[in-house]
Amino acid sequence: MTTGFEESRQDRIQHALHRRPTLGPLAVLVLAVIVFSIINTRFLNPENLSLVLQQVTVIALLALGQTLIILTAGIDLSAGAIAVFSSILMANLAYDAGSPGLLAIVAGLAFGTGMGAVNGFLVTRIKLPPFIVTLGTLSIFFALNSVVSNSETVRGTDMPAIMTWTGETIPIGSFRLTYGSIIMLLLFGLFFYLLAHTAWGKHVRATGDDAEAARLAGIRTGRVLLSVYTVAGAIYGVAAWVLMGRLASADPNVGTDYNLDSITAVVLGGTSLFGGRGGVVGTLVGALIVGVFRNGLVLAGVQVVWQGFAVGLLVLLAVTIDQWIRKVRA
């Protein structure tokens, strides 16, 4: 039988996690770092920590856009497809059409923004469920990606240097920080501010928490949703540029797991799949959790298939905790 003291303690934990969704993921991240550093002392080497950050940069950017959408109680299954297709469009403009690198990047960002706007239009104007819309555009964008690229990779040496500039590093002692990671961290800082201190951010959360109540309060929820999908598309465009720097190429065959990994980072970061609760700091922590687990399991000699198994368990645990937190008593 559960005692009153135990119930009171559970209520306090439940309320604390409801007020500060980042606490749980942060505790998991710290615990994972401690455990993997004990298992293999190489884990805390600056070179290895640099690798972890580089590996999660693209996923973190995709998860940032995904967070905005999930905060509105939506979901985007086409995030990875938009990023990969945008990178191919950038590369083809520079390599095949001979466009200047900066122009190709701007065009790729515009394409990413446009693809996000298409998703938003279908959700807000045609009134289709986000899951169905983005499942459809996932297939469309990957198909167009294959057609445009002819399934061929464009090497970084065949493109202007600015196309892969995001993969260049800044040495900080033995730690190496890429320009792509700096861009990612700056964008997280920007959207932390926008969600916390602007009317747009408050409207995003209100729309996800209760769209009908938000509409009755005078919030134009349709415009908010359209803006969220469009902004997410622009972030995916930035991820495309960072992806080319990470790979030193534009590869049409990557990204099959990007959608799932981005959603995983958002869920692990404490953002509710039901909308209205969560934030970008938690998402960054969630992306780091995924990176730390994958890297730590590799150093521990765990086979790849069991790495996916472990991450899958983390997702199920995160969703279970999220539903428990949603039952918090006022």
Short mmCIF file of C-alpha atoms in Angstrom, two decimals:
data_model
loop_
_atom_site.label_atom_id
_atom_site.label_comp_id
_atom_site.label_asym_id
_atom_site.label_seq_id
_atom_site.Cartn_x
_atom_site.Cartn_y
_atom_site.Cartn_z
CA MET A 1 0.00 0.00 0.00
CA THR A 2 1.30 3.46 -0.93
CA THR A 3 1.75 5.69 2.11
CA GLY A 4 0.72 9.33 2.24
CA PHE A 5 4.38 10.35 2.40
CA GLU A 6 5.15 8.41 -0.82
CA GLU A 7 2.13 9.95 -2.56
CA SER A 8 3.22 13.42 -1.47
CA ARG A 9 6.76 12.80 -2.76
CA GLN A 10 5.43 11.52 -6.09
CA ASP A 11 3.19 14.59 -6.38
CA ARG A 12 6.14 16.90 -5.74
CA ILE A 13 8.23 15.16 -8.42
CA GLN A 14 5.28 15.23 -10.82
CA HIS A 15 4.67 18.95 -10.28
CA ALA A 16 8.40 19.75 -10.55
CA LEU A 17 8.68 17.94 -13.90
CA HIS A 18 5.49 19.62 -15.10
CA ARG A 19 6.86 23.08 -14.29
CA ARG A 20 10.40 22.35 -15.54
CA PRO A 21 10.28 19.68 -18.29
CA THR A 22 14.04 19.96 -18.84
CA LEU A 23 14.97 18.60 -15.39
CA GLY A 24 14.33 14.95 -16.26
CA PRO A 25 16.28 14.90 -19.56
CA LEU A 26 19.16 16.81 -17.96
CA ALA A 27 19.41 14.23 -15.18
CA VAL A 28 19.43 11.42 -17.78
CA LEU A 29 22.19 13.17 -19.75
CA VAL A 30 24.40 13.66 -16.67
CA LEU A 31 23.85 10.05 -15.59
CA ALA A 32 24.66 8.75 -19.08
CA VAL A 33 27.90 10.76 -19.22
CA ILE A 34 28.97 9.42 -15.81
CA VAL A 35 28.16 5.80 -16.70
CA PHE A 36 29.86 5.84 -20.11
CA SER A 37 32.93 7.60 -18.73
CA ILE A 38 33.26 4.79 -16.17
CA ILE A 39 32.80 2.10 -18.83
CA ASN A 40 35.42 3.64 -21.11
CA THR A 41 37.75 6.43 -19.98
CA ARG A 42 38.14 7.59 -23.60
CA PHE A 43 34.57 8.86 -23.55
CA LEU A 44 35.54 12.15 -21.85
CA ASN A 45 38.47 12.81 -24.18
CA PRO A 46 38.03 16.24 -25.83
CA GLU A 47 38.39 14.63 -29.25
CA ASN A 48 35.53 12.23 -28.53
CA LEU A 49 33.29 14.94 -27.05
CA SER A 50 33.96 17.00 -30.19
CA LEU A 51 32.79 14.05 -32.27
CA VAL A 52 29.59 13.70 -30.21
CA LEU A 53 28.70 17.36 -30.76
CA GLN A 54 29.45 17.16 -34.49
CA GLN A 55 27.32 14.03 -34.82
CA VAL A 56 24.28 15.60 -33.15
CA THR A 57 24.45 19.02 -34.85
CA VAL A 58 22.27 18.18 -37.87
CA ILE A 59 19.79 16.16 -35.81
CA ALA A 60 19.59 18.98 -33.26
CA LEU A 61 18.74 21.50 -36.00
CA LEU A 62 16.04 19.21 -37.41
CA ALA A 63 14.75 18.66 -33.87
CA LEU A 64 14.60 22.44 -33.34
CA GLY A 65 12.16 22.81 -36.23
CA GLN A 66 10.35 19.68 -35.08
CA THR A 67 9.97 21.18 -31.59
CA LEU A 68 8.10 24.20 -32.92
CA ILE A 69 5.67 21.93 -34.75
CA ILE A 70 5.19 19.48 -31.87
CA LEU A 71 4.52 22.41 -29.52
CA THR A 72 1.43 23.08 -31.68
CA ALA A 73 0.37 19.41 -31.25
CA GLY A 74 1.52 18.58 -34.78
CA ILE A 75 4.32 16.43 -36.15
CA ASP A 76 6.63 16.60 -39.17
CA LEU A 77 7.69 13.34 -40.79
CA SER A 78 9.27 15.18 -43.73
CA ALA A 79 11.99 17.07 -41.80
CA GLY A 80 14.86 14.88 -42.97
CA ALA A 81 13.56 14.73 -46.54
CA ILE A 82 13.38 18.55 -46.75
CA ALA A 83 16.94 18.89 -45.44
CA VAL A 84 18.43 16.30 -47.80
CA PHE A 85 16.49 17.61 -50.82
CA SER A 86 17.52 21.20 -50.01
CA SER A 87 21.18 20.13 -49.84
CA ILE A 88 20.88 18.45 -53.25
CA LEU A 89 19.25 21.55 -54.73
CA MET A 90 22.06 23.73 -53.34
CA ALA A 91 24.75 21.41 -54.69
CA ASN A 92 23.16 21.08 -58.13
CA LEU A 93 22.76 24.83 -58.48
CA ALA A 94 26.43 25.32 -57.68
CA TYR A 95 27.83 22.30 -59.56
CA ASP A 96 25.55 21.87 -62.57
CA ALA A 97 24.18 25.38 -63.05
CA GLY A 98 27.41 27.14 -62.05
CA SER A 99 25.68 29.46 -59.56
CA PRO A 100 27.85 31.27 -56.99
CA GLY A 101 28.01 29.37 -53.70
CA LEU A 102 26.26 32.05 -51.65
CA LEU A 103 23.40 32.28 -54.17
CA ALA A 104 23.02 28.49 -54.15
CA ILE A 105 22.83 28.50 -50.33
CA VAL A 106 20.22 31.27 -50.29
CA ALA A 107 18.20 29.39 -52.92
CA GLY A 108 18.42 26.19 -50.85
CA LEU A 109 17.21 28.04 -47.76
CA ALA A 110 14.32 29.43 -49.82
CA PHE A 111 13.45 25.94 -51.09
CA GLY A 112 13.44 24.58 -47.53
CA THR A 113 11.22 27.44 -46.39
CA GLY A 114 8.88 26.85 -49.33
CA MET A 115 8.58 23.13 -48.62
CA GLY A 116 7.73 23.91 -45.00
CA ALA A 117 5.13 26.42 -46.19
CA VAL A 118 3.58 23.72 -48.41
CA ASN A 119 3.16 21.50 -45.35
CA GLY A 120 1.66 24.41 -43.43
CA PHE A 121 -0.75 25.26 -46.26
CA LEU A 122 -2.03 21.69 -46.45
CA VAL A 123 -2.50 21.57 -42.66
CA THR A 124 -4.15 24.98 -42.22
CA ARG A 125 -6.04 25.56 -45.47
CA ILE A 126 -6.89 22.06 -46.70
CA LYS A 127 -7.38 20.94 -43.06
CA LEU A 128 -5.44 17.68 -43.42
CA PRO A 129 -3.89 16.04 -40.32
CA PRO A 130 -0.17 16.89 -39.93
CA PHE A 131 0.74 13.20 -39.78
CA ILE A 132 -0.90 12.48 -43.15
CA VAL A 133 0.42 15.66 -44.78
CA THR A 134 4.03 15.15 -43.80
CA LEU A 135 3.90 11.40 -44.49
CA GLY A 136 2.86 12.27 -48.04
CA THR A 137 5.42 15.04 -48.52
CA LEU A 138 8.11 12.77 -47.06
CA SER A 139 7.65 10.42 -50.02
CA ILE A 140 7.29 13.29 -52.51
CA PHE A 141 10.45 15.12 -51.41
CA PHE A 142 12.56 11.95 -51.30
CA ALA A 143 11.30 11.01 -54.78
CA LEU A 144 12.12 14.47 -56.14
CA ASN A 145 15.48 14.22 -54.41
CA SER A 146 16.29 11.05 -56.39
CA VAL A 147 15.11 12.59 -59.66
CA VAL A 148 17.04 15.85 -59.30
CA SER A 149 20.24 14.21 -58.03
CA ASN A 150 20.02 11.20 -60.35
CA SER A 151 21.08 9.36 -57.16
CA GLU A 152 24.59 10.76 -57.55
CA THR A 153 26.69 12.38 -54.83
CA VAL A 154 28.26 15.80 -55.43
CA ARG A 155 31.69 15.97 -53.77
CA GLY A 156 32.68 18.96 -51.69
CA THR A 157 35.73 19.55 -53.91
CA ASP A 158 33.37 20.11 -56.85
CA MET A 159 31.48 22.89 -55.06
CA PRO A 160 32.49 26.39 -53.87
CA ALA A 161 34.24 26.30 -50.48
CA ILE A 162 31.40 28.17 -48.76
CA MET A 163 29.09 25.21 -49.41
CA THR A 164 31.06 23.04 -46.97
CA TRP A 165 32.33 25.85 -44.73
CA THR A 166 30.05 24.72 -41.89
CA GLY A 167 32.21 21.60 -41.51
CA GLU A 168 35.38 23.56 -40.79
CA THR A 169 36.55 23.56 -37.18
CA ILE A 170 37.85 25.98 -34.58
CA PRO A 171 40.39 24.37 -32.20
CA ILE A 172 39.77 25.02 -28.51
CA GLY A 173 42.65 23.09 -26.98
CA SER A 174 42.04 19.49 -28.01
CA PHE A 175 38.34 20.20 -28.53
CA ARG A 176 37.30 21.07 -32.08
CA LEU A 177 34.13 23.12 -32.60
CA THR A 178 32.63 23.30 -36.09
CA TYR A 179 31.02 26.40 -37.54
CA GLY A 180 27.92 24.27 -38.08
CA SER A 181 27.70 23.61 -34.34
CA ILE A 182 28.06 27.33 -33.64
CA ILE A 183 25.20 28.09 -36.05
CA MET A 184 23.10 25.41 -34.35
CA LEU A 185 23.73 26.84 -30.86
CA LEU A 186 22.95 30.38 -32.03
CA LEU A 187 19.64 29.24 -33.53
CA PHE A 188 18.71 27.47 -30.30
CA GLY A 189 19.45 30.68 -28.41
CA LEU A 190 17.34 32.70 -30.85
CA PHE A 191 14.30 30.43 -30.60
CA PHE A 192 14.62 30.14 -26.83
CA TYR A 193 14.19 33.91 -26.76
CA LEU A 194 11.36 33.94 -29.32
CA LEU A 195 9.35 31.28 -27.49
CA ALA A 196 9.89 32.80 -24.06
CA HIS A 197 9.69 36.54 -24.71
CA THR A 198 7.58 37.26 -27.81
CA ALA A 199 3.87 37.23 -28.58
CA TRP A 200 4.54 34.74 -31.39
CA GLY A 201 6.08 32.28 -28.92
CA LYS A 202 3.15 32.61 -26.53
CA HIS A 203 0.71 32.09 -29.41
CA VAL A 204 2.57 28.94 -30.50
CA ARG A 205 2.24 27.45 -27.02
CA ALA A 206 -1.39 28.54 -26.65
CA THR A 207 -2.31 26.99 -30.00
CA GLY A 208 -0.75 23.69 -29.00
CA ASP A 209 -2.26 23.68 -25.53
CA ASP A 210 -5.85 24.30 -26.69
CA ALA A 211 -6.39 25.54 -30.25
CA GLU A 212 -10.08 26.32 -29.75
CA ALA A 213 -9.47 28.32 -26.56
CA ALA A 214 -6.66 30.17 -28.32
CA ARG A 215 -8.97 31.01 -31.23
CA LEU A 216 -11.66 32.29 -28.86
CA ALA A 217 -9.00 34.44 -27.18
CA GLY A 218 -8.38 36.19 -30.49
CA ILE A 219 -5.28 34.27 -31.64
CA ARG A 220 -5.32 33.58 -35.38
CA THR A 221 -4.36 29.94 -34.98
CA GLY A 222 -4.29 29.26 -38.72
CA ARG A 223 -1.65 31.93 -39.26
CA VAL A 224 0.32 30.72 -36.26
CA LEU A 225 0.40 27.15 -37.61
CA LEU A 226 1.35 28.30 -41.11
CA SER A 227 4.18 30.41 -39.68
CA VAL A 228 5.44 27.50 -37.56
CA TYR A 229 5.65 25.09 -40.51
CA THR A 230 7.27 27.76 -42.67
CA VAL A 231 9.87 28.66 -40.03
CA ALA A 232 10.56 24.97 -39.46
CA GLY A 233 11.21 24.60 -43.20
CA ALA A 234 13.73 27.46 -43.04
CA ILE A 235 15.51 25.71 -40.15
CA TYR A 236 15.63 22.50 -42.19
CA GLY A 237 17.24 24.55 -44.97
CA VAL A 238 19.97 25.64 -42.54
CA ALA A 239 20.36 21.98 -41.52
CA ALA A 240 20.92 21.15 -45.20
CA TRP A 241 23.85 23.56 -45.38
CA VAL A 242 25.31 22.17 -42.14
CA LEU A 243 24.78 18.62 -43.47
CA MET A 244 26.93 19.35 -46.52
CA GLY A 245 29.69 20.61 -44.26
CA ARG A 246 29.40 17.54 -42.04
CA LEU A 247 29.64 15.11 -44.99
CA ALA A 248 31.90 17.30 -47.18
CA SER A 249 29.46 16.41 -49.97
CA ALA A 250 25.80 16.44 -50.97
CA ASP A 251 24.60 12.85 -50.72
CA PRO A 252 21.02 12.00 -51.80
CA ASN A 253 21.18 8.64 -50.03
CA VAL A 254 21.46 9.89 -46.45
CA GLY A 255 18.74 10.92 -44.05
CA THR A 256 16.53 7.86 -43.84
CA ASP A 257 16.70 7.96 -40.03
CA TYR A 258 16.72 11.74 -39.61
CA ASN A 259 12.95 12.04 -39.11
CA LEU A 260 12.84 9.45 -36.35
CA ASP A 261 16.00 10.80 -34.70
CA SER A 262 14.64 14.36 -34.66
CA ILE A 263 11.36 13.26 -33.07
CA THR A 264 13.33 11.14 -30.59
CA ALA A 265 15.39 14.17 -29.53
CA VAL A 266 12.24 16.26 -29.02
CA VAL A 267 10.48 13.58 -26.98
CA LEU A 268 13.56 12.81 -24.88
CA GLY A 269 13.89 16.55 -24.25
CA GLY A 270 10.57 16.67 -22.46
CA THR A 271 8.37 18.33 -25.10
CA SER A 272 4.89 16.82 -24.99
CA LEU A 273 3.64 15.11 -28.14
CA PHE A 274 0.22 16.51 -27.19
CA GLY A 275 1.42 20.10 -27.58
CA GLY A 276 1.73 23.17 -25.40
CA ARG A 277 4.52 22.01 -23.05
CA GLY A 278 8.26 21.81 -23.57
CA GLY A 279 10.97 23.92 -25.12
CA VAL A 280 14.12 24.11 -27.19
CA VAL A 281 16.58 23.72 -24.30
CA GLY A 282 15.12 20.30 -23.56
CA THR A 283 15.36 19.43 -27.25
CA LEU A 284 19.08 20.26 -27.29
CA VAL A 285 19.53 18.07 -24.22
CA GLY A 286 17.50 15.32 -25.94
CA ALA A 287 19.72 15.46 -29.03
CA LEU A 288 22.80 15.22 -26.81
CA ILE A 289 21.28 12.21 -25.02
CA VAL A 290 20.89 10.42 -28.36
CA GLY A 291 24.46 11.33 -29.35
CA VAL A 292 25.93 10.33 -25.98
CA PHE A 293 24.09 6.99 -25.96
CA ARG A 294 25.12 6.08 -29.52
CA ASN A 295 28.74 7.12 -28.97
CA GLY A 296 28.96 5.55 -25.52
CA LEU A 297 27.52 2.25 -26.71
CA VAL A 298 30.02 2.17 -29.58
CA LEU A 299 32.91 2.68 -27.15
CA ALA A 300 31.40 -0.04 -24.95
CA GLY A 301 31.52 -2.44 -27.92
CA VAL A 302 27.74 -2.79 -28.25
CA GLN A 303 26.49 -3.86 -31.68
CA VAL A 304 24.62 -1.31 -33.82
CA VAL A 305 21.31 -3.20 -33.63
CA TRP A 306 21.34 -2.99 -29.82
CA GLN A 307 22.13 0.71 -29.98
CA GLY A 308 18.84 1.25 -31.81
CA PHE A 309 17.14 -0.99 -29.26
CA ALA A 310 18.44 1.18 -26.39
CA VAL A 311 17.33 4.43 -28.03
CA GLY A 312 13.90 2.92 -28.71
CA LEU A 313 13.54 2.03 -25.04
CA LEU A 314 14.46 5.60 -24.12
CA VAL A 315 11.70 6.94 -26.38
CA LEU A 316 9.07 4.63 -24.84
CA LEU A 317 10.20 5.63 -21.37
CA ALA A 318 10.08 9.35 -22.27
CA VAL A 319 6.52 9.10 -23.66
CA THR A 320 5.39 7.11 -20.61
CA ILE A 321 6.80 9.78 -18.29
CA ASP A 322 5.18 12.50 -20.42
CA GLN A 323 1.74 10.93 -20.01
CA TRP A 324 2.34 10.59 -16.25
CA ILE A 325 3.30 14.28 -16.03
CA ARG A 326 0.16 15.29 -17.97
CA LYS A 327 -1.96 13.77 -15.18
CA VAL A 328 -0.57 16.26 -12.66
CA ARG A 329 -3.18 17.45 -10.20
CA ALA A 330 -3.70 21.17 -9.91
#
